[in-house]
PDB file of C-alpha atoms in Angstrom:
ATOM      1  CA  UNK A1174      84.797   9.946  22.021  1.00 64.00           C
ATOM      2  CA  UNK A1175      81.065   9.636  20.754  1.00 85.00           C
ATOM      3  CA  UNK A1176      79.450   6.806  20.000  1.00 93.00           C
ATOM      4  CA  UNK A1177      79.420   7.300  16.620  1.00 94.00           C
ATOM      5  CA  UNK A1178      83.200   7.152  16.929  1.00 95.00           C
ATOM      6  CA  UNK A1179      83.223   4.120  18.936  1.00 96.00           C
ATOM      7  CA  UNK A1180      82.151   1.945  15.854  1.00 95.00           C
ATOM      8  CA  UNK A1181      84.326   0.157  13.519  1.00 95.00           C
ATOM      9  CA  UNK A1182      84.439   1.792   9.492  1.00 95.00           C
ATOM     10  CA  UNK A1183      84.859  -1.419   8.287  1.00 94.00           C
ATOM     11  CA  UNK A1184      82.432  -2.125   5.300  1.00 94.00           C
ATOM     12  CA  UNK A1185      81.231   1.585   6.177  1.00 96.00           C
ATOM     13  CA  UNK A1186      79.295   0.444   9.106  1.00 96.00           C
ATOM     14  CA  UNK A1187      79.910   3.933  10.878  1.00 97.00           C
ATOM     15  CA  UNK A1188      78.766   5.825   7.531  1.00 97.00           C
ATOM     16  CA  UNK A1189      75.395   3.646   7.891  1.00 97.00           C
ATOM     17  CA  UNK A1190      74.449   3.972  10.969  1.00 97.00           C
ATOM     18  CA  UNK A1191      75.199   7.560  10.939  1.00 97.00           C
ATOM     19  CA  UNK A1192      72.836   7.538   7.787  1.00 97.00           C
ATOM     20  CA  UNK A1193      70.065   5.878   9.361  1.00 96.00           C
ATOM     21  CA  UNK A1194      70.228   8.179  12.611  1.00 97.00           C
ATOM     22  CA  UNK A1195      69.924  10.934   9.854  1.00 97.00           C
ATOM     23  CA  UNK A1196      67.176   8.896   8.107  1.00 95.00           C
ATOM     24  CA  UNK A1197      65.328   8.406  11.861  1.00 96.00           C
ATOM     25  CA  UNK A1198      65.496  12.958  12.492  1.00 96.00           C
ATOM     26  CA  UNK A1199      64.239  13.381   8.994  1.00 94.00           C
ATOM     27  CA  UNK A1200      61.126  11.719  10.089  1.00 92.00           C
ATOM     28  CA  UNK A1201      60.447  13.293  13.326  1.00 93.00           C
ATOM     29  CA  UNK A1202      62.131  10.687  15.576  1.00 95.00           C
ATOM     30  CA  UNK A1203      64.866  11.308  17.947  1.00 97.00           C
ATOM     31  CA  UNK A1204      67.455   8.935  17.613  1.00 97.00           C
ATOM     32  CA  UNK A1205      70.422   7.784  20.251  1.00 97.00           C
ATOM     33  CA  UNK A1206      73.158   5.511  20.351  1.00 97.00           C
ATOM     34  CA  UNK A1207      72.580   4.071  24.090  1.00 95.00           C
ATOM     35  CA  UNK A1208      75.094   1.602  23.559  1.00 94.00           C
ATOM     36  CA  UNK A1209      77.874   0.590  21.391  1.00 95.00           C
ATOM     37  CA  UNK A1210      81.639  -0.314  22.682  1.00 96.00           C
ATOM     38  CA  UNK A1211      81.393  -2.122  25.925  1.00 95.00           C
ATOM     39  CA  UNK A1212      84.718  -3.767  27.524  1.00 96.00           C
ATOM     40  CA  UNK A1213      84.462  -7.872  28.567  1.00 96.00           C
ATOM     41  CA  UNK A1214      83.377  -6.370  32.124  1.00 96.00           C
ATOM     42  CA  UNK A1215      80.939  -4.039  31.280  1.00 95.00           C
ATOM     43  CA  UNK A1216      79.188  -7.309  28.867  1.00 94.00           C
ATOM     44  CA  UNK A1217      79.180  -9.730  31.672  1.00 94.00           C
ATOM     45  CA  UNK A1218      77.083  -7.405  33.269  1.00 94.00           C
ATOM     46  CA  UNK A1219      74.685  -7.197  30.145  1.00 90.00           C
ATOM     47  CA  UNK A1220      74.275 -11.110  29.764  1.00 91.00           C
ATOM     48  CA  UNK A1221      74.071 -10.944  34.233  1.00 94.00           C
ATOM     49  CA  UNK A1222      71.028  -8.867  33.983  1.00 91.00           C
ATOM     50  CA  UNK A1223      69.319 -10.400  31.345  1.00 86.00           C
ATOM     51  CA  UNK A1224      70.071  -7.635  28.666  1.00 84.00           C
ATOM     52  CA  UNK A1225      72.725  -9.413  26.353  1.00 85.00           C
ATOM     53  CA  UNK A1226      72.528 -13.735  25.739  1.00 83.00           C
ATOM     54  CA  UNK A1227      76.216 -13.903  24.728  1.00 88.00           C
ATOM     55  CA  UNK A1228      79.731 -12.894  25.516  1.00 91.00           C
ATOM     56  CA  UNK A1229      80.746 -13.108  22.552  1.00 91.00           C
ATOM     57  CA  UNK A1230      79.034  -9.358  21.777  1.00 92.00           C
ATOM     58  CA  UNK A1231      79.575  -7.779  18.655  1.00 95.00           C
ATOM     59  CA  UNK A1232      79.940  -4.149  21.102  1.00 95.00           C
ATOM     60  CA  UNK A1233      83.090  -6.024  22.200  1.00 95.00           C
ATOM     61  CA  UNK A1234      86.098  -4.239  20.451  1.00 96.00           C
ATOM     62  CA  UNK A1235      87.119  -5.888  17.143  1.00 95.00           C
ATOM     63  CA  UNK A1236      90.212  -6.296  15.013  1.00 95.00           C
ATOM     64  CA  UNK A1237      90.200  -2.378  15.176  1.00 97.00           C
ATOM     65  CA  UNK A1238      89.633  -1.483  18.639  1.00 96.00           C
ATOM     66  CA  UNK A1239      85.992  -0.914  17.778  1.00 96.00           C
ATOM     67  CA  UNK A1240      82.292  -2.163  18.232  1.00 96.00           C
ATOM     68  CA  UNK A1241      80.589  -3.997  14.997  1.00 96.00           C
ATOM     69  CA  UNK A1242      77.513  -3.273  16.704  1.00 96.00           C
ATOM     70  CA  UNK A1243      75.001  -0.005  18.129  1.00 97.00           C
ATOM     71  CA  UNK A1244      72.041   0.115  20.331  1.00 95.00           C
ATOM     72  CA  UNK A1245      70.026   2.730  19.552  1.00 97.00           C
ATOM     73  CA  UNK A1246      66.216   3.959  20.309  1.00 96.00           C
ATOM     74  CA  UNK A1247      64.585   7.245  20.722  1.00 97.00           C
ATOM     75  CA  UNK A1248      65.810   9.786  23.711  1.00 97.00           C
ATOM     76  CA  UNK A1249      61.607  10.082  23.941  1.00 96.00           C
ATOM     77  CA  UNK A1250      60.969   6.539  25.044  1.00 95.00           C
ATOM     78  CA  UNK A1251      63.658   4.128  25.377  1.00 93.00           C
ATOM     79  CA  UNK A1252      62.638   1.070  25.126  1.00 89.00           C
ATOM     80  CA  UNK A1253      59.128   1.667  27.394  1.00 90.00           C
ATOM     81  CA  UNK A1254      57.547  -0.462  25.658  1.00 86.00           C
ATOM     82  CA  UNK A1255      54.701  -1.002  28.146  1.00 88.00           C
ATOM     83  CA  UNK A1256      54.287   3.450  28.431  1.00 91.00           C
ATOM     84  CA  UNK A1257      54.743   3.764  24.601  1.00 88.00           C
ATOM     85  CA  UNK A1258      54.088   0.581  23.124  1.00 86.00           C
ATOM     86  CA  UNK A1259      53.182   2.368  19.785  1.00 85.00           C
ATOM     87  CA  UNK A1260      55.911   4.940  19.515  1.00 89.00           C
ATOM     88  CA  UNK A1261      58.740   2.115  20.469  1.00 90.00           C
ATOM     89  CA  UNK A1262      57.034  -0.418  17.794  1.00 86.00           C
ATOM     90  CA  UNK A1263      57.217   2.271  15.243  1.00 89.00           C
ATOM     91  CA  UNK A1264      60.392   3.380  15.781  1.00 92.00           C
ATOM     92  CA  UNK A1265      61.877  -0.269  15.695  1.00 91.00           C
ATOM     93  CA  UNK A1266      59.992  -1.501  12.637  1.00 89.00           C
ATOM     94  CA  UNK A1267      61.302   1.831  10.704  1.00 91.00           C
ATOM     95  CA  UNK A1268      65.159   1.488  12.498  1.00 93.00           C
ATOM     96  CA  UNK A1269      64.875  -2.116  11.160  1.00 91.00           C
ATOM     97  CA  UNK A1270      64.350  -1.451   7.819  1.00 90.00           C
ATOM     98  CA  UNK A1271      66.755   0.792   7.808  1.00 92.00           C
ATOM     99  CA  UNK A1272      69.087  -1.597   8.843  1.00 93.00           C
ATOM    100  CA  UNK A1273      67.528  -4.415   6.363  1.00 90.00           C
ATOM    101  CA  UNK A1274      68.197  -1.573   3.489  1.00 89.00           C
ATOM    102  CA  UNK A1275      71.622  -1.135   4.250  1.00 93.00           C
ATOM    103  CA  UNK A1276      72.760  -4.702   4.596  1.00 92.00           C
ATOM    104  CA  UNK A1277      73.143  -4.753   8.398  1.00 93.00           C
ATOM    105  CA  UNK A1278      71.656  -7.112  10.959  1.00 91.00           C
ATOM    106  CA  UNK A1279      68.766  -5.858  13.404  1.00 90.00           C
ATOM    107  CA  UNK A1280      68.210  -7.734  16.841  1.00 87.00           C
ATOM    108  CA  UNK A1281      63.901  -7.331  16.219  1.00 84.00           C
ATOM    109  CA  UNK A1282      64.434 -10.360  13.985  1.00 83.00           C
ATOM    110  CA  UNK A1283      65.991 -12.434  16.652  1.00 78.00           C
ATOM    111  CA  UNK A1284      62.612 -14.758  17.083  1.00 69.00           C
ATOM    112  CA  UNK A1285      64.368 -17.561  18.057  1.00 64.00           C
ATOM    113  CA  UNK A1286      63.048 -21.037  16.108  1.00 59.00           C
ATOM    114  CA  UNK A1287      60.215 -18.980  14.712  1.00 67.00           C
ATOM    115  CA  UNK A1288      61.616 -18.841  11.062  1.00 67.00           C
ATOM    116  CA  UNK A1289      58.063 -18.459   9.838  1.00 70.00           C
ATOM    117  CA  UNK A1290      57.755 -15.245  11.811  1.00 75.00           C
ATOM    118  CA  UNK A1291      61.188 -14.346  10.982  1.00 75.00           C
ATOM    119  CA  UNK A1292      60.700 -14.265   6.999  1.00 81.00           C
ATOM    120  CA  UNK A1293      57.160 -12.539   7.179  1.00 82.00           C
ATOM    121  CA  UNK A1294      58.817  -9.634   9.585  1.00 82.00           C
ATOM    122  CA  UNK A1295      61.501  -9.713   6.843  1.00 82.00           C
ATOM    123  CA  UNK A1296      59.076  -9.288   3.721  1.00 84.00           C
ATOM    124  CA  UNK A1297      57.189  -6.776   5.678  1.00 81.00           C
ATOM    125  CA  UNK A1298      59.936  -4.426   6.307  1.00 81.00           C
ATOM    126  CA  UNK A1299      61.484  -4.903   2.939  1.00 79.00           C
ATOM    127  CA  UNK A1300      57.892  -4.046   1.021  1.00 80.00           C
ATOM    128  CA  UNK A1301      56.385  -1.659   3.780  1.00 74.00           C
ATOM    129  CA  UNK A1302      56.784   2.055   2.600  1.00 70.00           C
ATOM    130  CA  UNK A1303      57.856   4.281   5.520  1.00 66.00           C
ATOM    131  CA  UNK A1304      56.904   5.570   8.307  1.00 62.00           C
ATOM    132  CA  UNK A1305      54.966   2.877   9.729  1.00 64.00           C
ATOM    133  CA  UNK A1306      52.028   2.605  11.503  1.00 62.00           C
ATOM    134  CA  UNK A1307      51.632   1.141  14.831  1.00 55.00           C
ATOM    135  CA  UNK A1308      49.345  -1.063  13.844  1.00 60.00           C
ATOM    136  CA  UNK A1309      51.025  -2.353  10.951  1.00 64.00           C
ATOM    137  CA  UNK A1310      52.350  -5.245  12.247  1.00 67.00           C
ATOM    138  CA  UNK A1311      50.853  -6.636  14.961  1.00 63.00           C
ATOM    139  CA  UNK A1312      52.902  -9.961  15.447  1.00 69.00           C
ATOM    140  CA  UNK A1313      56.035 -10.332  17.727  1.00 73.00           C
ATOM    141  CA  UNK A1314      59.226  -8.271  17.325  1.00 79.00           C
ATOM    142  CA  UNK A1315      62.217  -9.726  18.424  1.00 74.00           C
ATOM    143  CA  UNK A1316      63.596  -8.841  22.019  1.00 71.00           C
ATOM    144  CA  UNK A1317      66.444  -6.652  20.871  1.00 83.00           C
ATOM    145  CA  UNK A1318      65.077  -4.193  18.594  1.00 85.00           C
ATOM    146  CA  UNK A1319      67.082  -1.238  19.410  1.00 87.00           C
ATOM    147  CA  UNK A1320      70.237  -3.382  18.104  1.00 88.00           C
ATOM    148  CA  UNK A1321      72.166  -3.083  14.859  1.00 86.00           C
ATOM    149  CA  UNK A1322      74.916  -4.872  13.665  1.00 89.00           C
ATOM    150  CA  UNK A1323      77.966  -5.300  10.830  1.00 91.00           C
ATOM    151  CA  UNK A1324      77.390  -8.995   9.128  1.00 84.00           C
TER     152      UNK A1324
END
């Protein structure tokens, strides 16, 4: 099974997804699902190692067997931000709007209490024609940007 197939096609989350990995090629990127459905075991590890903050994960299997959720980044870079710190930023601004566009939730808006910074990344990915630049936004992103989600 890919890991296209591992997500649920409930509210045509798999359908969206596998849009916005089209979406990501047609502009030069190189898109990958690193992650989407993970077992109770496999999460614990996640939240152990600092890479997940809950168990209750949408990548857990749902009412369907399958993951509400995808990780995904560019088979280029990852998420090296330090190496690539351009590259990744583009490539999670533009895989957030995507998301925004198509109703789903996107882990780079995870800011914690900053709802400020929140609803200015929102605006700015809503009005922002693609691709972006780097330099376009030069604020904080939040600390899961490869992540997409069903709401």
């Amino acid at each position: 099974m890919n890991r296209l197939d591992q997500l649920t096609q409930a509210q045509g989350f798999r359908q969206k997804v596998g849009a916005i990995l089209q979406e990501l090629e047609s502009h030069e990127f190189e898109p990958t699902i690193v992650s989407a459905l993970r077992n109770s075991a496999e999460q614990a590890k996640k939240i152990k190692f600092g890479y997940s903050r809950t168990k209750h994960s949408k990548h857990l299997p749902g009412p369907d067997g399958l993951a509400r959720a995808a990780d995904i980044v560019d088979k280029r870079w990852g998420y090296d931000t330090k190496r690539f710190p351009d590259e990744t930023r583009r490539f999670f601004l533009f895989l957030g709007r995507l998301a925004l566009v198509k109703g789903l939730g996107w882990g780079g808006l995870w800011l914690g209490a900053r709802l400020i910074l929140r609803a200015k990344l929102t605006k700015f990915l809503r009005d922002s024609p693609p691709p972006f630049q780097a330099g376009n936004w030069q604020d904080k992103i939040g600390w899961d940007a490869g992540h997409i989600e069903k709401l």
